[in-house]
Tab-separated table of C-alpha atoms in Angstrom:
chain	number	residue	atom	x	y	z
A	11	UNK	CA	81.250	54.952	-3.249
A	12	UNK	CA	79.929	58.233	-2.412
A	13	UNK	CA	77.680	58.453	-5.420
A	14	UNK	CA	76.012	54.680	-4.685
A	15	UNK	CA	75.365	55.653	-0.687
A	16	UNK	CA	73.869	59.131	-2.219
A	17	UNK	CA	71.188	57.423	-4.883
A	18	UNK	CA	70.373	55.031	-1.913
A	19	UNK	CA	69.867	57.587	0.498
A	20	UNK	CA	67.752	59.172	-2.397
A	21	UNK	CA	65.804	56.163	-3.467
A	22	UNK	CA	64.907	55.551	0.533
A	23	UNK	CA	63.869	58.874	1.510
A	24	UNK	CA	62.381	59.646	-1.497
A	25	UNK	CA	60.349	56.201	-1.452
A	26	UNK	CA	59.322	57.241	2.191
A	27	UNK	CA	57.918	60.396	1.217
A	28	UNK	CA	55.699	59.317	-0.535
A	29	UNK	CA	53.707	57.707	2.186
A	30	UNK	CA	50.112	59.896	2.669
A	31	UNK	CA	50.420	61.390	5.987
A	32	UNK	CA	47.654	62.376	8.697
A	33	UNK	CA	49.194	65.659	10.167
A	34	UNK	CA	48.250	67.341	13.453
A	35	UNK	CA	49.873	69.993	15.764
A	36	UNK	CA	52.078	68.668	18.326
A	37	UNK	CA	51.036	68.689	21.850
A	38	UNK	CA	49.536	72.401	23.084
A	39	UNK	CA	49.563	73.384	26.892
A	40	UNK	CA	47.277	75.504	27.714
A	41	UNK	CA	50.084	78.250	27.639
A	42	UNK	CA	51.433	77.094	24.341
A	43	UNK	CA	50.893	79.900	20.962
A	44	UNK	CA	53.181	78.230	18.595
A	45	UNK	CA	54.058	74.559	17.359
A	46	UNK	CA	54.636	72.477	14.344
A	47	UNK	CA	52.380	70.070	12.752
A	48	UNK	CA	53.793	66.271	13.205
A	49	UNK	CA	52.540	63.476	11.486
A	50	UNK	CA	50.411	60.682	13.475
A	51	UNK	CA	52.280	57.143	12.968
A	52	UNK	CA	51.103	54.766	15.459
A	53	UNK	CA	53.138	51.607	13.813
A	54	UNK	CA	56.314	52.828	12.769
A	55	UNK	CA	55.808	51.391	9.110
A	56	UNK	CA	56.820	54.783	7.565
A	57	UNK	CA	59.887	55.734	9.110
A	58	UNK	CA	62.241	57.065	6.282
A	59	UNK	CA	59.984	59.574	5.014
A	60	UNK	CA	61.873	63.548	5.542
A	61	UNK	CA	60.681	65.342	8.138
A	62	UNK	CA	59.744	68.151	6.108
A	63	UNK	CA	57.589	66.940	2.987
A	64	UNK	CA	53.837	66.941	3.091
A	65	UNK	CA	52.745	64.472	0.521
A	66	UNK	CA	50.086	65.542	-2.055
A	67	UNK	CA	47.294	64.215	-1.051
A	68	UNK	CA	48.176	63.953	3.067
A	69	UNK	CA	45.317	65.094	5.411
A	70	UNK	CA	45.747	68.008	8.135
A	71	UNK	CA	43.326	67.958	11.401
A	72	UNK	CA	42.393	71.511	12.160
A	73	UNK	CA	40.837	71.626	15.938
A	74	UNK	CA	38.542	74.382	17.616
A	75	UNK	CA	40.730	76.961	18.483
A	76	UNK	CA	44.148	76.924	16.351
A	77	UNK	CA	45.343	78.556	12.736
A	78	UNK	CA	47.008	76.067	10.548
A	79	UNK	CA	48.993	77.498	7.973
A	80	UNK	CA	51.162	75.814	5.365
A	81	UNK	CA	55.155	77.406	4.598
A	82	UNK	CA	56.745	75.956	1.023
A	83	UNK	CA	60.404	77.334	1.074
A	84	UNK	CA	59.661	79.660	3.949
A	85	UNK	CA	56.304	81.629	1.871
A	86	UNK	CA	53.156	81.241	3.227
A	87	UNK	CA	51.254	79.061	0.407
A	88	UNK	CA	47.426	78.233	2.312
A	89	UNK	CA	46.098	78.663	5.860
A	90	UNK	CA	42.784	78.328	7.762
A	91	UNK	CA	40.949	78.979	10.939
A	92	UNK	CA	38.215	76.692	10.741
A	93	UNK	CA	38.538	73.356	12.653
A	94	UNK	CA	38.001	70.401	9.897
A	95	UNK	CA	40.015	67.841	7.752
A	96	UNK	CA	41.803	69.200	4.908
A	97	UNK	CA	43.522	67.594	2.095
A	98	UNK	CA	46.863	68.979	0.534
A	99	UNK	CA	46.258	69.624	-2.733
A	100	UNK	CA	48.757	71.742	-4.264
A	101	UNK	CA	52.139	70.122	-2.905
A	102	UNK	CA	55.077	70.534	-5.033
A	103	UNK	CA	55.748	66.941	-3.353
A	104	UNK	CA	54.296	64.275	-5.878
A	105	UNK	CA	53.334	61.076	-4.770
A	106	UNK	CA	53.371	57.579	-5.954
A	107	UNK	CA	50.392	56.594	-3.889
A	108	UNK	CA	48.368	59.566	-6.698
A	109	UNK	CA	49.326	58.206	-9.486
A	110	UNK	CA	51.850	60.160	-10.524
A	111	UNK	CA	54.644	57.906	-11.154
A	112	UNK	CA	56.725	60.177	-13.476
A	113	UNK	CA	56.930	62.961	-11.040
A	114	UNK	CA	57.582	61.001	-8.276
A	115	UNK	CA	60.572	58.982	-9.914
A	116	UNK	CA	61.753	62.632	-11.093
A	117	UNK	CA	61.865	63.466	-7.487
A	118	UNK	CA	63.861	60.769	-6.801
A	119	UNK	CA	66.421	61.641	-9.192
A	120	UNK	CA	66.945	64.818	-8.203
A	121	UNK	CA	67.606	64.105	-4.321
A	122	UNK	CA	70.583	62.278	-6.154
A	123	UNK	CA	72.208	65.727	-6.875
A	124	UNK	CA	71.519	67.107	-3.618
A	125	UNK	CA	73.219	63.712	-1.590
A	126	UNK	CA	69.773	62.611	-0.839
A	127	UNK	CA	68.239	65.213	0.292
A	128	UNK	CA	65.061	66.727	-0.789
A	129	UNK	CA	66.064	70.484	-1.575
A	130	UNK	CA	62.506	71.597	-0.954
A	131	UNK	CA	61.153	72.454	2.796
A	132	UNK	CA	57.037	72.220	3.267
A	133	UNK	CA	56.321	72.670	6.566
A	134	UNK	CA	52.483	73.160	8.820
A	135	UNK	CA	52.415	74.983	11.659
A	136	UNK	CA	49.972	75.808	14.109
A	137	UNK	CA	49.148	78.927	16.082
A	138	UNK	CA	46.838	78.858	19.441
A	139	UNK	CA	43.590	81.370	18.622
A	140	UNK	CA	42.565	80.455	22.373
A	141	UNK	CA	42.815	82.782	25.459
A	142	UNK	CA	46.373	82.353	26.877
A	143	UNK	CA	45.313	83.127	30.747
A	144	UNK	CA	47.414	83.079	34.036
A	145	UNK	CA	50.736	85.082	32.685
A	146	UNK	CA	52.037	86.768	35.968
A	147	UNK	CA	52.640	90.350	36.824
A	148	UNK	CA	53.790	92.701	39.330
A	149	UNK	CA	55.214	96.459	39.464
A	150	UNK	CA	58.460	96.433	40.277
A	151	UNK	CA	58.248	99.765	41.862
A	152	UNK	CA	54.620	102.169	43.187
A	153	UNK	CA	52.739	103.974	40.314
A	154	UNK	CA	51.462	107.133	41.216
A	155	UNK	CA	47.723	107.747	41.371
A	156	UNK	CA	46.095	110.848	41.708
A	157	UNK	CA	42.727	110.488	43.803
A	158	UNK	CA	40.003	113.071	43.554
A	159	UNK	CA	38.596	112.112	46.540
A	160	UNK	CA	41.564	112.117	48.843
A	161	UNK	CA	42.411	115.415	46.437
A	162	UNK	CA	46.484	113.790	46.755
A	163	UNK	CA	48.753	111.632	45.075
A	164	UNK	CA	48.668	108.351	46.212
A	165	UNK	CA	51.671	105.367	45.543
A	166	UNK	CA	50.704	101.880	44.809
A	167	UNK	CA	51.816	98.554	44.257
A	168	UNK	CA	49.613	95.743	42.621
A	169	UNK	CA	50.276	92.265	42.003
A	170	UNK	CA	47.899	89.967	39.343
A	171	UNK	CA	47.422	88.388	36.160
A	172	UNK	CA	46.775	88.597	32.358
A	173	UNK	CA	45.554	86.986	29.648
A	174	UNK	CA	46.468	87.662	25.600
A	175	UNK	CA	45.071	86.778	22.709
A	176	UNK	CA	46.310	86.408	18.864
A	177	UNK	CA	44.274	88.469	16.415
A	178	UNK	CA	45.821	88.228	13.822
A	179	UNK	CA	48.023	84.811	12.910
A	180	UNK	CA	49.962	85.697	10.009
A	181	UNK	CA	51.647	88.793	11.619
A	182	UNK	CA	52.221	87.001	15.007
A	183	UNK	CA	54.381	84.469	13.422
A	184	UNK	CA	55.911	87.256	11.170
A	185	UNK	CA	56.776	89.550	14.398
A	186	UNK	CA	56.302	87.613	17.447
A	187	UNK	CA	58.242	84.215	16.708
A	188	UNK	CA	61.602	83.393	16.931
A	189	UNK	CA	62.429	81.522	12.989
A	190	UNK	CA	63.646	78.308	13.024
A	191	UNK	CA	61.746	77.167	15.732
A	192	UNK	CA	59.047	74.084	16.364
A	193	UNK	CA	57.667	75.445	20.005
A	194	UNK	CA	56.662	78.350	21.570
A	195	UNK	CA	55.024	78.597	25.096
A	196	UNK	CA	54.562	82.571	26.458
A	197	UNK	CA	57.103	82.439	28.857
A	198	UNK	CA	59.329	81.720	26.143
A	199	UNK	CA	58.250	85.210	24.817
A	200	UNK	CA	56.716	86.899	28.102
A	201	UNK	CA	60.106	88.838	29.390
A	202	UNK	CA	60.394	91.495	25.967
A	203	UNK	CA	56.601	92.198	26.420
A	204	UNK	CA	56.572	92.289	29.738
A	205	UNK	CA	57.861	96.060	30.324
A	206	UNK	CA	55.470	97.078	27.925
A	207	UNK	CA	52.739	95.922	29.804
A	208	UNK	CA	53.743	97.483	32.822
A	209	UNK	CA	54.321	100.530	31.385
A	210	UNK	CA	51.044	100.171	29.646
A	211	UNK	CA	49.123	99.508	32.940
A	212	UNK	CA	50.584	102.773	34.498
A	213	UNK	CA	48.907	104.423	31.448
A	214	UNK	CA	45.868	102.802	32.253
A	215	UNK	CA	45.799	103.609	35.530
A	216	UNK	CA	46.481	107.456	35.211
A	217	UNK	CA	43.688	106.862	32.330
A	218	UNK	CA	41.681	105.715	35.242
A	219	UNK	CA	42.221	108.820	37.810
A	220	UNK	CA	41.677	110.872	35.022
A	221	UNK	CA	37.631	109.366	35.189
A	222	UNK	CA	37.644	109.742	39.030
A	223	UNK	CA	38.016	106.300	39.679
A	224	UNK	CA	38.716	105.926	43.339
A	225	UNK	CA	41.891	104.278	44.135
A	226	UNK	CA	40.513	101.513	46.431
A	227	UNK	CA	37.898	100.345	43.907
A	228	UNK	CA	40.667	99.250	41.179
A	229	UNK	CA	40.630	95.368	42.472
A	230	UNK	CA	36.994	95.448	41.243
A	231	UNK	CA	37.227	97.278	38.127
A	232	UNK	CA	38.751	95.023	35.792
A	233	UNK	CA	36.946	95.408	33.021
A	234	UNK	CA	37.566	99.093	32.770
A	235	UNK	CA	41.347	98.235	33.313
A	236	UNK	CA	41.310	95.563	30.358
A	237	UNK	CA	39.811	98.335	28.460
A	238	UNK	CA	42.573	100.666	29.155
A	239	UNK	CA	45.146	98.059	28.634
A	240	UNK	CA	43.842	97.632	25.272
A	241	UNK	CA	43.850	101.152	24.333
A	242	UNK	CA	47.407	101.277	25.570
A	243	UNK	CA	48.656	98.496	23.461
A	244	UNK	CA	46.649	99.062	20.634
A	245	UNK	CA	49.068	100.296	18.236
A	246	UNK	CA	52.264	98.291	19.593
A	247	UNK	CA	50.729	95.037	20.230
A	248	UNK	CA	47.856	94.697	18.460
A	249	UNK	CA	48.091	96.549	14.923
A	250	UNK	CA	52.550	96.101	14.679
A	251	UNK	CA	52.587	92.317	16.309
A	252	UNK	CA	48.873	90.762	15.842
A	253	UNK	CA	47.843	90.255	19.552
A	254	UNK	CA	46.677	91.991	22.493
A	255	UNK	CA	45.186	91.662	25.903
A	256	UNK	CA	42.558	90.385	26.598
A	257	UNK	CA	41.676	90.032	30.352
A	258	UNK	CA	43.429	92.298	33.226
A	259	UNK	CA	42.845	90.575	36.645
A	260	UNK	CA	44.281	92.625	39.748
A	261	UNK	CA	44.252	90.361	42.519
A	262	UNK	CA	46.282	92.752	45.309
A	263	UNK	CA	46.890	96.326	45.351
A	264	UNK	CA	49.050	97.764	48.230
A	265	UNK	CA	49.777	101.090	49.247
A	266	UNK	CA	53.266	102.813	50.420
A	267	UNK	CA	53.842	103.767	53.441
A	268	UNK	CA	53.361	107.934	53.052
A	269	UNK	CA	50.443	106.963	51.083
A	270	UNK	CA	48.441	104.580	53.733
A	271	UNK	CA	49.393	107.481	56.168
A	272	UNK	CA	47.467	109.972	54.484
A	273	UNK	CA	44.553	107.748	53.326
A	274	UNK	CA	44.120	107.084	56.902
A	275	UNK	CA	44.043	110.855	57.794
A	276	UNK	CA	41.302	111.536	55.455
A	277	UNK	CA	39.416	108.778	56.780
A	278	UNK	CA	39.663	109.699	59.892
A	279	UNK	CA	38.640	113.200	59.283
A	280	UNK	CA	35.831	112.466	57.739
A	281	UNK	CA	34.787	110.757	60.419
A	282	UNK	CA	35.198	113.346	63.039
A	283	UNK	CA	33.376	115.756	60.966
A	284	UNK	CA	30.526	113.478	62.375
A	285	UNK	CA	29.111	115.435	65.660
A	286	UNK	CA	27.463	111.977	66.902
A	287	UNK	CA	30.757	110.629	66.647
A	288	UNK	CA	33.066	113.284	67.476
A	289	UNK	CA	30.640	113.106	70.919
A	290	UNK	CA	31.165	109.382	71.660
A	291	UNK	CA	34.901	109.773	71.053
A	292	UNK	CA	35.046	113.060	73.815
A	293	UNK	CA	32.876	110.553	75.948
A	294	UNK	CA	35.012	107.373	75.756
A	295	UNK	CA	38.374	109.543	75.979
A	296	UNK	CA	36.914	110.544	79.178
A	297	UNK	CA	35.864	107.199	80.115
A	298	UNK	CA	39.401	105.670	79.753
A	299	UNK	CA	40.935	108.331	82.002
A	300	UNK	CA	38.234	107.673	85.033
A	301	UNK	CA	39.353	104.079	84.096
A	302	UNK	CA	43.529	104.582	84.112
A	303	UNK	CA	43.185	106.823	87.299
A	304	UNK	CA	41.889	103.711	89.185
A	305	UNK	CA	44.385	101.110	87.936
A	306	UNK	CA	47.138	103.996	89.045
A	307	UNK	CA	49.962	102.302	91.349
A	308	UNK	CA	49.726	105.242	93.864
A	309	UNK	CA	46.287	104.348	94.104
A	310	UNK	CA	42.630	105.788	93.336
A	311	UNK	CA	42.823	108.700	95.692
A	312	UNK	CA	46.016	110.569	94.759
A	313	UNK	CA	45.127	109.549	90.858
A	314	UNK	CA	41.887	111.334	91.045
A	315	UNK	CA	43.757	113.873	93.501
A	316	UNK	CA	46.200	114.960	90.809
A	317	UNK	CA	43.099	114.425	87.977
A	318	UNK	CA	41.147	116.616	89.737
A	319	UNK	CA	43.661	119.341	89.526
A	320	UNK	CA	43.743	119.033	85.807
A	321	UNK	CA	40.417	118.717	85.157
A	322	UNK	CA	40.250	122.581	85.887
A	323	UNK	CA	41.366	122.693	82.153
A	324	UNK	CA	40.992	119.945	80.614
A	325	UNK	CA	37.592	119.366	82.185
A	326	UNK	CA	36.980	122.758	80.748
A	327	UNK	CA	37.934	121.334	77.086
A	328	UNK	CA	36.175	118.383	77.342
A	329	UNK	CA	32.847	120.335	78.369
A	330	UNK	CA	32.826	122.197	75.596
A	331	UNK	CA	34.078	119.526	73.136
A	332	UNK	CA	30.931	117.874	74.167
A	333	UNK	CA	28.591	120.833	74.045
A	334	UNK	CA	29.838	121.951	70.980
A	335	UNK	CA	28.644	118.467	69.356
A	336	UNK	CA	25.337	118.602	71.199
A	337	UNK	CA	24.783	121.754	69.088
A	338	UNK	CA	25.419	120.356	65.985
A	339	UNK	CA	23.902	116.883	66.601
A	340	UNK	CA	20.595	119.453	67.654
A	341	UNK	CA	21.187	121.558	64.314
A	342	UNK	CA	21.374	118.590	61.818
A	343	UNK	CA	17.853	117.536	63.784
A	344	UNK	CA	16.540	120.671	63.188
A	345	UNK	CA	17.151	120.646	59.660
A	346	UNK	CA	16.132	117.306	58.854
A	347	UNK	CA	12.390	118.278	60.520
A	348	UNK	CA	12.183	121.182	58.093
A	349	UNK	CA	12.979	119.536	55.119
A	350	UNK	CA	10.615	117.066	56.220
A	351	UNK	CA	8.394	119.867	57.068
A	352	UNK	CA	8.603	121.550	54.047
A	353	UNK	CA	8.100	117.944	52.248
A	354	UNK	CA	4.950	117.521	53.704
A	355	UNK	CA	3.756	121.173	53.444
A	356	UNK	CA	4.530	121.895	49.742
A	357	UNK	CA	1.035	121.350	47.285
A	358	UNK	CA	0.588	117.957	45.685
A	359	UNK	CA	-0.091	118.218	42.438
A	360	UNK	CA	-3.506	117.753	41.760
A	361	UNK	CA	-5.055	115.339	38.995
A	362	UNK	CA	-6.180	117.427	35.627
A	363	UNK	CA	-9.938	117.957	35.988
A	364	UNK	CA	-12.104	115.847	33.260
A	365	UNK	CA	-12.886	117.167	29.890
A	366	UNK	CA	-16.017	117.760	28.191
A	367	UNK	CA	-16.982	118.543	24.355
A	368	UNK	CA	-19.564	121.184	23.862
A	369	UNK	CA	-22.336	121.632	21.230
A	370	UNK	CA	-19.945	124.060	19.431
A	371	UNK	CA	-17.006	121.814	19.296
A	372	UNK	CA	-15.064	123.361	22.162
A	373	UNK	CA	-13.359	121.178	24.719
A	374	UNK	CA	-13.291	122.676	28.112
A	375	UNK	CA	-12.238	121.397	31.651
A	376	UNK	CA	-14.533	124.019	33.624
A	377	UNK	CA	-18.439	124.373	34.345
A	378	UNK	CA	-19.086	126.819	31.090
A	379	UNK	CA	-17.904	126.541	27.728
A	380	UNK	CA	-14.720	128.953	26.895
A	381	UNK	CA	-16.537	129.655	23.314
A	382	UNK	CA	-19.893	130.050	23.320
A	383	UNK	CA	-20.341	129.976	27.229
A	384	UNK	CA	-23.319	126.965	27.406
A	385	UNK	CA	-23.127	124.973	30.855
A	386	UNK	CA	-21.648	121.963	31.215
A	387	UNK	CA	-24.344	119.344	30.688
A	388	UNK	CA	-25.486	118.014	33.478
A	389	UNK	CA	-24.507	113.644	33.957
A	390	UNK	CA	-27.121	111.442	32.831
A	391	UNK	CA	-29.323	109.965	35.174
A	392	UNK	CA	-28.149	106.140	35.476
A	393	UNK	CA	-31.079	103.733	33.490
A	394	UNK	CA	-34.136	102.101	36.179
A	395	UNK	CA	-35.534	98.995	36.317
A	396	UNK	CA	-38.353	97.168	37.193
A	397	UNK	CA	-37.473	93.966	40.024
A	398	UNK	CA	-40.349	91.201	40.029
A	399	UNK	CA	-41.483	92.172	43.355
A	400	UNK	CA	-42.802	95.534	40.965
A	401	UNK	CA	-40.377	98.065	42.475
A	402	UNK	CA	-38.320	100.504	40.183
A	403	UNK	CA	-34.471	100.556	41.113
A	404	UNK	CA	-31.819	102.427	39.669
A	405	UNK	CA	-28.928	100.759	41.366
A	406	UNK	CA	-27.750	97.282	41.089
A	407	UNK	CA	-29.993	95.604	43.665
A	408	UNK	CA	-33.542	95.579	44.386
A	409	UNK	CA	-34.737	98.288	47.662
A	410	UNK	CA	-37.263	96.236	48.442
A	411	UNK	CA	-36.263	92.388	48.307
A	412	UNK	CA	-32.560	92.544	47.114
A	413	UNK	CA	-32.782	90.771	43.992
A	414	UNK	CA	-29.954	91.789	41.928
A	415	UNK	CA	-30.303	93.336	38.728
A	416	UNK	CA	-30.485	91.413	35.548
């Protein structure tokens, strides 16, 4: 009984198989790298046929943007990059549709000894060549970031995305893909990378202090940071697993606590090194005590009462504050006229006086040759002419009835 259910098991699948097939990859998200090729059956008239047997002779659609490789028993047998229809030629899978009866009837045969099964496993498979864009990222805790121009190290957090791309298809699916598997979307394979790439982008960011980049112009300077990532991952991603990154995008960067404290106490300084507007701060601190004295509860008189008696010192302060920045302001004035002073004193150069040959060859720039000391000839006198009125000109028009020359 079992032998009779095994040789029709055999004859069906092995009849079924030998249906040409029209292959293409399986549906691909836009954040899929990996899937199988499936063959197209609209009707359902082929539906015995093994799963795994390509047909000699079966056609595989190869579109823009995807590696299709063929797998015989788990070896790599024929691949390609370029979009196109391609015919399987060199399938250990006869067929009967080819012609080749014998082979196909010895296929047949020898399912028998396996219970019906086809012992051989052909297989296409196709990997995404596109750019896989919007995986997430975040640092799980502040990278330090040493800024020239605060001259401290800063702590910060930054929150974006990333985009990957394979370079190299064979030794993606070698390294990168789980085996025995039809599907593979990045977040199926995101988490193992994904500490990598952080620690990656705090390379890339000391990478980055290292050039003087200042720390609040990283949100623009992705380019540079893709660079950097690149660099980083070179060697782990790129040459051992046959992808890298393509694309860093940093869409937020935050700051700690400490580190916005200081970054707003070098701001601030450098804004009071500013006479002009170390002067309107001294005048508008002095403005909002005139203005709290008369909003006091006691009332205007004993508020001014009591400021007057501190204004013996702190009036004092503020005078000098305020003179002390009228100095400055009147020193950076000062200089600024004699630079522009100096500007408009120093010589213009002067355009290099016209040449002239001599009789003996020598080319001079003065009145008298250098060589032979003959004058410089004197210009020629411009060509006259003769209007029809009879006078002789020399110009262009006529001195005595303003014809113009001919």
């Amino acid at each position: 009984m079992g032998l009779i259910k095994a040789v029709t098991t055999a004859a069906g699948r092995g009849l079924g198989d030998q249906w040409l097939e029209v292959i293409e990859a399986a549906d691909m998200s836009d954040k899929t790298v990996f899937t199988k090729g499936v063959p197209v059956r609209s009707d359902g008239s082929n539906s015995k046929g093994s799963s795994d047997i390509i047909t000699n002779g079966s056609t595989i659609h190869v579109l823009p943007g995807q590696f299709m490789f063929i797998l015989d028993g788990g070896k790599v047998v024929d691949y390609t990059a370029e979009e196109g229809y391609y015919t399987v030629n060199n399938s250990t899978a006869p067929s009967l549709f080819n012609g080749q009866f014998q082979d196909a009837f010895k296929d047949v045969l020898n399912r028998v000894r396996y219970g019906g099964t086809n012992p051989q496993k052909q297989q296409a498979f196709f990997i995404n060549l596109q750019e896989i864009k919007g995986i997430k990222f975040g640092t799980p805790a502040p990278v330090n970031y040493f800024d020239n121009f605060y001259n401290s190290e800063l702590f910060l957090r930054a929150h974006g995305d990333y985009s990957v791309k394979v370079t190299n298809p064979l030794l993606f699916y070698e390294q990168v893909i789980p085996k025995n598997t039809d599907h593979v979307d990045i977040d199926d394979i995101n988490e193992q990378y994904m500490s990598e790439f952080l620690q990656a982008f705090s390379a890339a960011l000391n990478a980055m202090s290292a050039e003087g980049i200042r720390i609040s112009f990283i949100p623009s300077k992705a380019p540079e940071l893709s660079k950097q990532m690149q660099i980083c991952l070179d060697e782990d991603w790129k040459q051992s697993r046959g992808f890298e990154v393509d694309h860093v995008g940093v869409a937020s960067v935050s700051y700690t606590d400490d580190s916005q404290k200081l970054i707003n106490m070098r701001n601030q300084g450098a804004m009071m090194s500013d006479p002009s507007i170390r002067e309107g701060f001294t005048q508008s601190a002095i403005a909002s005590g005139i203005q709290a004295a008369g909003s006091n509860t006691a009332g205007a008189g004993t508020a001014f009462m009591g400021m007057g008696m501190g204004m013996g010192a702190a009036g004092q302060f503020m005078g000098a504050a305020s003179q002390t920045n009228m100095q400055q302001m009147q020193m950076q004035q000062q200089q600024q006229m004699q630079q522009q002073a100096q500007a408009a004193a120093a010589p213009q150069p002067q355009a290099a006086a016209a040449g002239w040959t001599c009789a003996c060859g020598a080319v001079n720039t003065g009145n008298f040759c250098t060589n032979c000391g003959q004058p410089k000839p004197a210009p020629a006198a411009p060509a006259s002419w003769t209007c029809s009125c009879g006078t002789v000109n020399t110009g262009n028009f006529c001195t005595n009835c303003g014809t113009k020359r001919s």
